[in-house]
Short mmCIF file of C-alpha atoms in Angstrom, two decimals:
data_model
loop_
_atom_site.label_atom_id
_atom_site.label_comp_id
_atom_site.label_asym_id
_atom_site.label_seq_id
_atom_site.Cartn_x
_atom_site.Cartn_y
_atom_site.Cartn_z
CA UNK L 1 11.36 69.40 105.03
CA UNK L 2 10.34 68.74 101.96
CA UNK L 3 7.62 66.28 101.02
CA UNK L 4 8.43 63.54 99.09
CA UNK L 5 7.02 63.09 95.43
CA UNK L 6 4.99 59.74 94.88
CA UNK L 7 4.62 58.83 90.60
CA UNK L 8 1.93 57.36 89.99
CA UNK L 9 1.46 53.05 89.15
CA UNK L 10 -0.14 53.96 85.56
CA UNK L 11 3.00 56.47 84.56
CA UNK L 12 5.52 53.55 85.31
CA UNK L 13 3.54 51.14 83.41
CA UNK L 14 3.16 52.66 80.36
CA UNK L 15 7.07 53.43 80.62
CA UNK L 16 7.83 50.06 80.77
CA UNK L 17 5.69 48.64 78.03
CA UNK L 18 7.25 51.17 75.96
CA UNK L 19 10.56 50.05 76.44
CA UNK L 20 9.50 46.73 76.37
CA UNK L 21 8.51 47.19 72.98
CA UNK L 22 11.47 48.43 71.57
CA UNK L 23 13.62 46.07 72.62
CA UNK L 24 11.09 43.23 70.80
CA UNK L 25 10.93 44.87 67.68
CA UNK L 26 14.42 45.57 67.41
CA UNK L 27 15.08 41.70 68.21
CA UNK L 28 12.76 40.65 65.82
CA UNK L 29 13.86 42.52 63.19
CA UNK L 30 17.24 41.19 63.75
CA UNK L 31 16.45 38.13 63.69
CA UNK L 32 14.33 38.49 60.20
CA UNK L 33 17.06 40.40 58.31
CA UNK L 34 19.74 37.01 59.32
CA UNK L 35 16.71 34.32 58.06
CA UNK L 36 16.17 36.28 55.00
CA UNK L 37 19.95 36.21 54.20
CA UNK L 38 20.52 32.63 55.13
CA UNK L 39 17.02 32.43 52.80
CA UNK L 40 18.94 33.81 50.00
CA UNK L 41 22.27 32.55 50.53
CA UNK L 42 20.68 28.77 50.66
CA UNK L 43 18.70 29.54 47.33
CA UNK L 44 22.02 30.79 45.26
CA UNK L 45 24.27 28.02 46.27
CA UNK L 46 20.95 25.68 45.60
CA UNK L 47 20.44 27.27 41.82
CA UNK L 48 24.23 26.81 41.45
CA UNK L 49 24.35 23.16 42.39
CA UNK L 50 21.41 22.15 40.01
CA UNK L 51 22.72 23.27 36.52
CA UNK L 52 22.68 20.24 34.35
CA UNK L 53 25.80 18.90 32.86
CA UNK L 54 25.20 17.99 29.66
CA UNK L 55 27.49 16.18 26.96
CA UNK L 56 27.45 18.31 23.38
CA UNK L 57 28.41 17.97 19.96
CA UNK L 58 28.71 19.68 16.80
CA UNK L 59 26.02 19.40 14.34
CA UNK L 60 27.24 18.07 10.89
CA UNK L 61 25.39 16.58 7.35
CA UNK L 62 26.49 13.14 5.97
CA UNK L 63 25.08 10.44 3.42
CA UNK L 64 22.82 8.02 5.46
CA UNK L 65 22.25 4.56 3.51
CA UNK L 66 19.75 2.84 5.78
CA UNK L 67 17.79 -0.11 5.11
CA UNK L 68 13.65 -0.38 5.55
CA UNK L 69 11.95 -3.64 6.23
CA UNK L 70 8.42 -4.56 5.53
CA UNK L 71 6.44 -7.24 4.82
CA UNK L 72 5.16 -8.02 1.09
CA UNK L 73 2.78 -10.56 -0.54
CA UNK L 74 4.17 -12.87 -3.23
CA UNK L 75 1.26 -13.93 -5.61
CA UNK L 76 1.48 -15.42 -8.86
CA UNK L 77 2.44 -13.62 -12.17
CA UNK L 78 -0.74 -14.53 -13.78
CA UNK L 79 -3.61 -16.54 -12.55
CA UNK L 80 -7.21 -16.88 -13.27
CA UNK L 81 -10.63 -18.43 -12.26
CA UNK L 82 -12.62 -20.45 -14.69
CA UNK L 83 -16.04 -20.81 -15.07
CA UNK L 84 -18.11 -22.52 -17.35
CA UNK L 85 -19.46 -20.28 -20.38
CA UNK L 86 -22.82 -21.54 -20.79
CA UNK L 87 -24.85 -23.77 -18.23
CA UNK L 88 -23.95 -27.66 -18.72
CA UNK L 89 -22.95 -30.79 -16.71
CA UNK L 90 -19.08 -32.03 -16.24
CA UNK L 91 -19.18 -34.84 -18.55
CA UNK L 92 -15.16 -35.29 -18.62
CA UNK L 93 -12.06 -34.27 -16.25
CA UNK L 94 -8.54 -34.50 -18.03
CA UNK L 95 -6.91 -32.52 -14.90
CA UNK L 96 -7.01 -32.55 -10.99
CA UNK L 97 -4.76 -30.55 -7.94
CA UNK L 98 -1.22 -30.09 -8.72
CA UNK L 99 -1.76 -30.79 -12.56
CA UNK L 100 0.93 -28.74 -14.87
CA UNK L 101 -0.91 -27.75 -17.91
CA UNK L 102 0.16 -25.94 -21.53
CA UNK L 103 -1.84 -23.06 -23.04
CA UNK L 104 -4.66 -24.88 -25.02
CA UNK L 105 -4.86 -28.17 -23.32
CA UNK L 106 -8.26 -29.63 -22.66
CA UNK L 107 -9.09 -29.50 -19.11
CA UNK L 108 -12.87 -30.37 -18.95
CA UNK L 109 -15.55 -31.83 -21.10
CA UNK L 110 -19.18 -30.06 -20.93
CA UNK L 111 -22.53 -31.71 -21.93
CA UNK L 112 -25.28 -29.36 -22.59
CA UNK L 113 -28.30 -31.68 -25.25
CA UNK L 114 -30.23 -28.34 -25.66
CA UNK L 115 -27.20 -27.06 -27.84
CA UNK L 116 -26.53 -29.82 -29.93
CA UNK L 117 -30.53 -29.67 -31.01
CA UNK L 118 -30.23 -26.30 -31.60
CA UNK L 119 -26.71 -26.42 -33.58
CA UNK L 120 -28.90 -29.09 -35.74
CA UNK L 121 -31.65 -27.10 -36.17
CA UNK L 122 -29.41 -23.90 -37.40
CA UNK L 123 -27.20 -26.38 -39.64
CA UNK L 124 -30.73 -27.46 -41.10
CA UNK L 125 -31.75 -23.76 -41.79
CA UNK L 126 -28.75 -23.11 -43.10
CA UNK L 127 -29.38 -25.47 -45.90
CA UNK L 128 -32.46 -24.77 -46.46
CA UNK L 129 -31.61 -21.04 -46.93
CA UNK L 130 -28.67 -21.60 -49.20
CA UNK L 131 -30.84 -23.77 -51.52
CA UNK L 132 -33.47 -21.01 -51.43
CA UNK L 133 -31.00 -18.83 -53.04
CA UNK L 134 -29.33 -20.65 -55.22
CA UNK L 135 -33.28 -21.05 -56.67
CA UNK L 136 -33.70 -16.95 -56.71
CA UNK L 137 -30.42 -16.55 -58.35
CA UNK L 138 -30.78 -19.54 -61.04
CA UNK L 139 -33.77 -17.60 -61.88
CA UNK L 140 -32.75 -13.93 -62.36
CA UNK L 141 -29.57 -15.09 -63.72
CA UNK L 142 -32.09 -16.42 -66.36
CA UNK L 143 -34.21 -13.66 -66.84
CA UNK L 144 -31.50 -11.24 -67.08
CA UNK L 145 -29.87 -13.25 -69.83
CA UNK L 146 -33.14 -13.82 -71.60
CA UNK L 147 -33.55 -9.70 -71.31
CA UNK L 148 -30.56 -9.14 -73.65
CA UNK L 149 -33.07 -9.95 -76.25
CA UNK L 150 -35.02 -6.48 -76.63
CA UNK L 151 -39.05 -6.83 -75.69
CA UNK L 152 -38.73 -10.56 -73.77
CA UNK L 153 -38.33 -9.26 -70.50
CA UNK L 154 -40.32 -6.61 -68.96
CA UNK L 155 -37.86 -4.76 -66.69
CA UNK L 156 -40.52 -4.51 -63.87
CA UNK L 157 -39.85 -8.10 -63.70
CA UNK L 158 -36.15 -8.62 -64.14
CA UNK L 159 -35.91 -5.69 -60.85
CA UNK L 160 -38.69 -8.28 -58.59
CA UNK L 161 -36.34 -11.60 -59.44
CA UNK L 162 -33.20 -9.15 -58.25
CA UNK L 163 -34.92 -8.03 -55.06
CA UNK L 164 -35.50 -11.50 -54.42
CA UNK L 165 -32.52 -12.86 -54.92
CA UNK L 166 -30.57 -10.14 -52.79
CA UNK L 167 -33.36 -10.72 -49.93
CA UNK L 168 -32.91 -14.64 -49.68
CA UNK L 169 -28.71 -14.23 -49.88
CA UNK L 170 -29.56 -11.68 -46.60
CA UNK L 171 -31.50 -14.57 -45.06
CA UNK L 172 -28.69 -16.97 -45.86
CA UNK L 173 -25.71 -14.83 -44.35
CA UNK L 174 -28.28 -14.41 -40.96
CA UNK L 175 -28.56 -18.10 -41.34
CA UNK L 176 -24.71 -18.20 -41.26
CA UNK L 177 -24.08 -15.88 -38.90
CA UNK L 178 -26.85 -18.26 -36.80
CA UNK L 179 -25.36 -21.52 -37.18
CA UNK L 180 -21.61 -19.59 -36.66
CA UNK L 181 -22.88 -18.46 -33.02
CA UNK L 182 -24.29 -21.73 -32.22
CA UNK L 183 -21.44 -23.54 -32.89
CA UNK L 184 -19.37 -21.08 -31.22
CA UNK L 185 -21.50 -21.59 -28.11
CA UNK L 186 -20.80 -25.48 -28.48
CA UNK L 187 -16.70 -24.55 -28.37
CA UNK L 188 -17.78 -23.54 -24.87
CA UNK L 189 -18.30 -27.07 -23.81
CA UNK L 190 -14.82 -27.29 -23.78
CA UNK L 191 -12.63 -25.65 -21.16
CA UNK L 192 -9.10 -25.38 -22.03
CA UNK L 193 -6.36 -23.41 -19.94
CA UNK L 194 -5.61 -20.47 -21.47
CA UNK L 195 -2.04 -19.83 -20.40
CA UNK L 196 0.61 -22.31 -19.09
CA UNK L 197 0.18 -22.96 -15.35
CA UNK L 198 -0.49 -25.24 -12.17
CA UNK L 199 -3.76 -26.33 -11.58
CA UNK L 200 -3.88 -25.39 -7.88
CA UNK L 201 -7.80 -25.40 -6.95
CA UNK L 202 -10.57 -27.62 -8.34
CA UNK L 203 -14.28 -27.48 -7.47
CA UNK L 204 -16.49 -30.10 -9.72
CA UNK L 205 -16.97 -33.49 -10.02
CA UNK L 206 -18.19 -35.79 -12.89
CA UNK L 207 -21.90 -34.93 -13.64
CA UNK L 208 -21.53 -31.29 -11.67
CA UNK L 209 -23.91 -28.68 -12.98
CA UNK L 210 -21.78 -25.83 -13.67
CA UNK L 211 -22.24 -22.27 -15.41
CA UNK L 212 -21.42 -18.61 -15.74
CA UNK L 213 -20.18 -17.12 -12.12
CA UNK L 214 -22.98 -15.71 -10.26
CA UNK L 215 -25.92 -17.89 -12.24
CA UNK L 216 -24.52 -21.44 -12.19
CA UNK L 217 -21.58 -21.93 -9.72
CA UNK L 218 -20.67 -19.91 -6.89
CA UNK L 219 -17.24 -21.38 -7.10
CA UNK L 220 -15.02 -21.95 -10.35
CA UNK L 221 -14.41 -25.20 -12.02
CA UNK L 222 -10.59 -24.87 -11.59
CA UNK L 223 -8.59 -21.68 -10.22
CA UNK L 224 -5.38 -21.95 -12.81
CA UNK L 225 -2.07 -20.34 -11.69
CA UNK L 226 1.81 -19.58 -13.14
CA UNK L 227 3.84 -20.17 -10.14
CA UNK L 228 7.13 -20.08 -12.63
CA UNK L 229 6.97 -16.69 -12.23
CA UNK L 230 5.66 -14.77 -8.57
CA UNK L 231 5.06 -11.56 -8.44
CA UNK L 232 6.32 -9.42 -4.89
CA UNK L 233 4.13 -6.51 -4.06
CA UNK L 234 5.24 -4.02 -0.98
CA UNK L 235 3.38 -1.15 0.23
CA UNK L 236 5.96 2.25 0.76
CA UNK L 237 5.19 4.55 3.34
CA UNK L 238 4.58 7.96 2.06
CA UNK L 239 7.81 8.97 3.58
CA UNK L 240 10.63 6.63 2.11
CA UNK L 241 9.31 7.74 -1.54
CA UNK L 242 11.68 9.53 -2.32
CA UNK L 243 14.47 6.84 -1.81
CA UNK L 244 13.19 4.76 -4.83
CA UNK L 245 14.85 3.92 -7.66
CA UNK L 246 13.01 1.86 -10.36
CA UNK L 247 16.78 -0.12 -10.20
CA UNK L 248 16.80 -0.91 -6.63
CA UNK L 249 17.82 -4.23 -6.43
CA UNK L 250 15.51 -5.94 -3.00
CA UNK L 251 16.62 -9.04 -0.23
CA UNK L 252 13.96 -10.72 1.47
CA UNK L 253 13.39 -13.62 3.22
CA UNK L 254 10.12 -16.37 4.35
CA UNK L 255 9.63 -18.20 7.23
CA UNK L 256 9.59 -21.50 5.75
CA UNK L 257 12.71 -20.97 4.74
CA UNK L 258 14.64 -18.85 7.20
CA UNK L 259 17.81 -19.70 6.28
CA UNK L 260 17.63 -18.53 2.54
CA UNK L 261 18.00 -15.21 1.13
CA UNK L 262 16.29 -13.96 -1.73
CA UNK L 263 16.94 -11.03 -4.03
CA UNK L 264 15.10 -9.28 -6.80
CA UNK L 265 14.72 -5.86 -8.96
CA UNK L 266 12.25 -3.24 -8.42
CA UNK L 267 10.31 -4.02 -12.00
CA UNK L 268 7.20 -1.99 -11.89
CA UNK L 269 6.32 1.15 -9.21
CA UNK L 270 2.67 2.99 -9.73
CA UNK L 271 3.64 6.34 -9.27
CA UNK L 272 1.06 7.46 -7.20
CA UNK L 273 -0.06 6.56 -3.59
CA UNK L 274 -2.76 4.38 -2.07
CA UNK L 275 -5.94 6.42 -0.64
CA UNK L 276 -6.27 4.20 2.00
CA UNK L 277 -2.80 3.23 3.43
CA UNK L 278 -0.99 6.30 1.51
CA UNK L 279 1.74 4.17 0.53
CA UNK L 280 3.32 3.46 -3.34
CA UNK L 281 2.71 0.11 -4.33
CA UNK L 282 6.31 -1.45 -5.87
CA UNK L 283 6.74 -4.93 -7.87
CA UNK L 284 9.35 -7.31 -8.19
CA UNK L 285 9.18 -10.74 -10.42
CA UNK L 286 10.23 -13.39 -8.91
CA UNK L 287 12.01 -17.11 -10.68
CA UNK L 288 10.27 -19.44 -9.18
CA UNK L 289 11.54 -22.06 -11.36
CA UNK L 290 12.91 -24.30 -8.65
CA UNK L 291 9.33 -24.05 -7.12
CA UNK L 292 10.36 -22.85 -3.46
CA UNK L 293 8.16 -20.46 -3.24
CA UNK L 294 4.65 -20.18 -2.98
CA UNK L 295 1.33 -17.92 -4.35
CA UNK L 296 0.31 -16.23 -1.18
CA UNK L 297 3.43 -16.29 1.39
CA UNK L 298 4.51 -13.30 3.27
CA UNK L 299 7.71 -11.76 2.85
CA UNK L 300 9.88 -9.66 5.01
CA UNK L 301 11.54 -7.73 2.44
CA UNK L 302 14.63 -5.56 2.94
CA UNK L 303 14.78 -2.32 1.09
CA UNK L 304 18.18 0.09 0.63
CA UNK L 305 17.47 3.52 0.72
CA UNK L 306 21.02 5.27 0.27
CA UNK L 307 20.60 9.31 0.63
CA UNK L 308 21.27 10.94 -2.83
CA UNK L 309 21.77 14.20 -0.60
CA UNK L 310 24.02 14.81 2.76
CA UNK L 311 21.59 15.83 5.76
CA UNK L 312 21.61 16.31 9.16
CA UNK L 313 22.32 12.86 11.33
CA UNK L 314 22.05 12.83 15.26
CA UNK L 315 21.93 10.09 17.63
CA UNK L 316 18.51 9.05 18.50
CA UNK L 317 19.08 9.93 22.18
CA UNK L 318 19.50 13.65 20.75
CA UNK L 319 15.84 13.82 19.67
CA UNK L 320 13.16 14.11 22.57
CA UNK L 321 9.39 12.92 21.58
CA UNK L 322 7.16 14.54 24.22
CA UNK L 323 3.56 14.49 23.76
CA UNK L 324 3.30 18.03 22.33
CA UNK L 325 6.57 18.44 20.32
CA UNK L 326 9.77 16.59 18.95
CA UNK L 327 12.62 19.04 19.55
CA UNK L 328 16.60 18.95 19.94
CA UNK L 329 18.32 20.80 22.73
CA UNK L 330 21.19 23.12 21.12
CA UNK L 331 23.32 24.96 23.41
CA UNK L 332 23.46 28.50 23.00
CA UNK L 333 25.69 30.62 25.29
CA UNK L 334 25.47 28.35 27.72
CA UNK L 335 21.76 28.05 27.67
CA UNK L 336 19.51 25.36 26.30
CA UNK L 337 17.15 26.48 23.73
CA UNK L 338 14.30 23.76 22.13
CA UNK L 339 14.33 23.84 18.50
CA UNK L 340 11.68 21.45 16.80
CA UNK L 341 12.18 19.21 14.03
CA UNK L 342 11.26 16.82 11.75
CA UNK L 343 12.53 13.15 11.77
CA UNK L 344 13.51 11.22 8.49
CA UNK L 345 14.94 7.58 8.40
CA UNK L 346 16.79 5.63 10.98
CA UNK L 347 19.69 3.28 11.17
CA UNK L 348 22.31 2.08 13.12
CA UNK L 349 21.00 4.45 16.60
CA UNK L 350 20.79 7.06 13.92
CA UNK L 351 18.42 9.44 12.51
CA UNK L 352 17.89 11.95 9.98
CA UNK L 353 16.40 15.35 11.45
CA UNK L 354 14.90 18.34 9.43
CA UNK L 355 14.32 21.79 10.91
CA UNK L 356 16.20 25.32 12.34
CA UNK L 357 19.18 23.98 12.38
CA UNK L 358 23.02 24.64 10.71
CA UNK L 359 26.17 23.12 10.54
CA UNK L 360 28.40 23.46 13.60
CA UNK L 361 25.65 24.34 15.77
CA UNK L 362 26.34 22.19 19.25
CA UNK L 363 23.35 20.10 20.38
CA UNK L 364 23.32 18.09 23.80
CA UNK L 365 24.09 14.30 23.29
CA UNK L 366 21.24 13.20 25.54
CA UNK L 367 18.68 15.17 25.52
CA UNK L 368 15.29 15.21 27.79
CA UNK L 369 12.92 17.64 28.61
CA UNK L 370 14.41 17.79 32.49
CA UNK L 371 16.73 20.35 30.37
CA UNK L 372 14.49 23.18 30.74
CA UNK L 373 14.39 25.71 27.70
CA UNK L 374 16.40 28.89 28.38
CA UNK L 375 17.67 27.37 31.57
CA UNK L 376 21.45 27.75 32.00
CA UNK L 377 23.56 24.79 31.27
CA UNK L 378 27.65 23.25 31.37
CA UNK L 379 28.58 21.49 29.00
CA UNK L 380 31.47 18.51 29.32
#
């Protein structure tokens, strides 16, 4: 009888961990190939269900008239500070606040006693001069008659009495032109408005002390305005330039009187641009006959700008402003592309764009930047 063969514990283990094994690794691999196909499956119907709908339309140019409103300053058409020529004392007021005065009209009466002496004393040499040279010239006129007879006259003589003579008429025209600029001075004492106008500041008394600006008075006598005639200034952004017309015909309107609308015609436009706010500076002249308005009110002025050109004009919800571009979204087989641009005027929930772009080419309604660029896309 043969003896029966024992295998040993170790053998049998090993042969069981080995099958062991197997039959792990081929579950686990089974069970990664389903995950990473549910994995995948899960991420296509994901990517399909998150492809923006977006509303389109077709990109086409048109005239734009929009309107621009900004404030402007209405000041008067002419108006002017005055101060008192020489240094005197307000010895008469003729006018007060409010006054309406005519070009010419006396408005103050000066007293300055220095110039009056001295306007005496010129007068005084003036006379004295002029009798001087009637003297020199009674006397050459004499000699040079009484030289007509040969060997009377010695012609060393008759040349002394002509020097003379033209010396002392020389002292009498400086004695002239003396006495002239004296009395002009004098003139001085009286203020007089030198343009028709509304006397709308006044800043003496009787028996002020009042003089040139800067040595005399700080302030002026009178501050002397037209307020017949106003004159609208507004400041044009760089970028509506090109929509003036030296023509345009302007509305605006003032808070005291809200319920009025003014117009008026672009008069005057300088042609060149502010350094500091890099805006044109336009005029208009305003009627002010009826005295509504007012040197020094604010305006909120209304200003047409019609297009002289067609452009391109998109909703404003078409244009996105982010903090690093301005773009539009156009839709290009089926995906969204960014193109930047340029914005012009607005009006109505309209603007004017400028960039990449050509008729027909379709551009999302509503664009935002969740519409990725180069990201698939449906359109309505």
């Amino acid at each position: 009888m043969q003896p029966t063969k024992v295998m040993n514990y170790p053998t049998v283990f090993r042969y069981t961990l080995f099958a062991t094994g197997l039959v792990l690794s081929s579950v686990i691999f089974t069970s990664c190939g389903e995950s990473e196909a549910k994995t995948e499956h899960k991420e296509k119907t994901a990517s399909a269900s998150t492809i923006p709908t977006v509303e389109g339309f077709s990109l086409a140019k048109e005239k734009m008239t929009a309107s621009l409103q900004l404030p402007g300053e209405l000041t008067a058409k002419q108006d002017v500070e005055l101060y008192a020529k020489v240094n005197s004392f307000v010895r008469q007021m003729t006018v007060d606040v409010g006054s309406e005065v005519r070009a010419g009209q006396l408005l103050a009466s000066l007293d300055a006693p220095e110039i009056t002496a001295q306007l005496t004393a010129a007068s005084s040499r003036l006379k004295s001069q002029e009798a001087i040279y009637i003297a020199s010239k009674a006397n050459y006129d004499r000699l040079y008659h009484t030289s007509q007879t040969p060997g009377t006259i010695s012609p060393n003589e008759l040349d002394q009495a002509l020097a003379r003579k033209n010396a002392d008429f020389a002292l009498l025209e400086a004695a002239k032109a003396n006495y002239k600029e004296i009395a002009d001075t004098k003139n001085y004492l009286e203020v007089r408005a030198p343009f028709d106008g509304t006397i709308s500041v006044r800043n003496i008394s009787l028996g002020a002390y009042v003089g040139p600006s800067g040595k005399g008075s700080d302030k002026p006598m009178f501050f002397l305005q037209n307020q017949k005639v106003l004159r609208l200034a507004v400041a044009i952004p760089e970028i509506y330039t090109a929509y003036l017309s030296p023509q345009s015909t302007i509305t605006f309107r003032v808070r005291s009187r809200p319920n009025e609308l003014f117009k008026a015609q672009i008069k005057r436009v300088a042609g060149a641009l502010d350094t500091k706010l890099r805006a044109e500076r336009i005029e208009m002249d305003i009627d002010n006959s009826s005295k509504k308005l007012l040197p020094g009110m604010i305006a909120e002025v209304k200003l047409n700008m019609p297009s002289q050109v067609p452009t391109f004009v998109v909703p404003k919800s078409a244009v996105v402003n982010s903090p690093e571009r301005v773009f539009v979204i156009r839709i290009v087989n089926g995906n969204a592309e960014w193109v930047d641009v340029e914005k012009g005027r607005e009006a109505d929930g309209k603007i004017e764009i400028f960039g990449d772009l050509k008729e027909g080419d379709n551009l999302v309604t509503t664009a935002s930047e969740e519409v990725r660029n180069g990201f698939p896309v449906k359109v309505k």
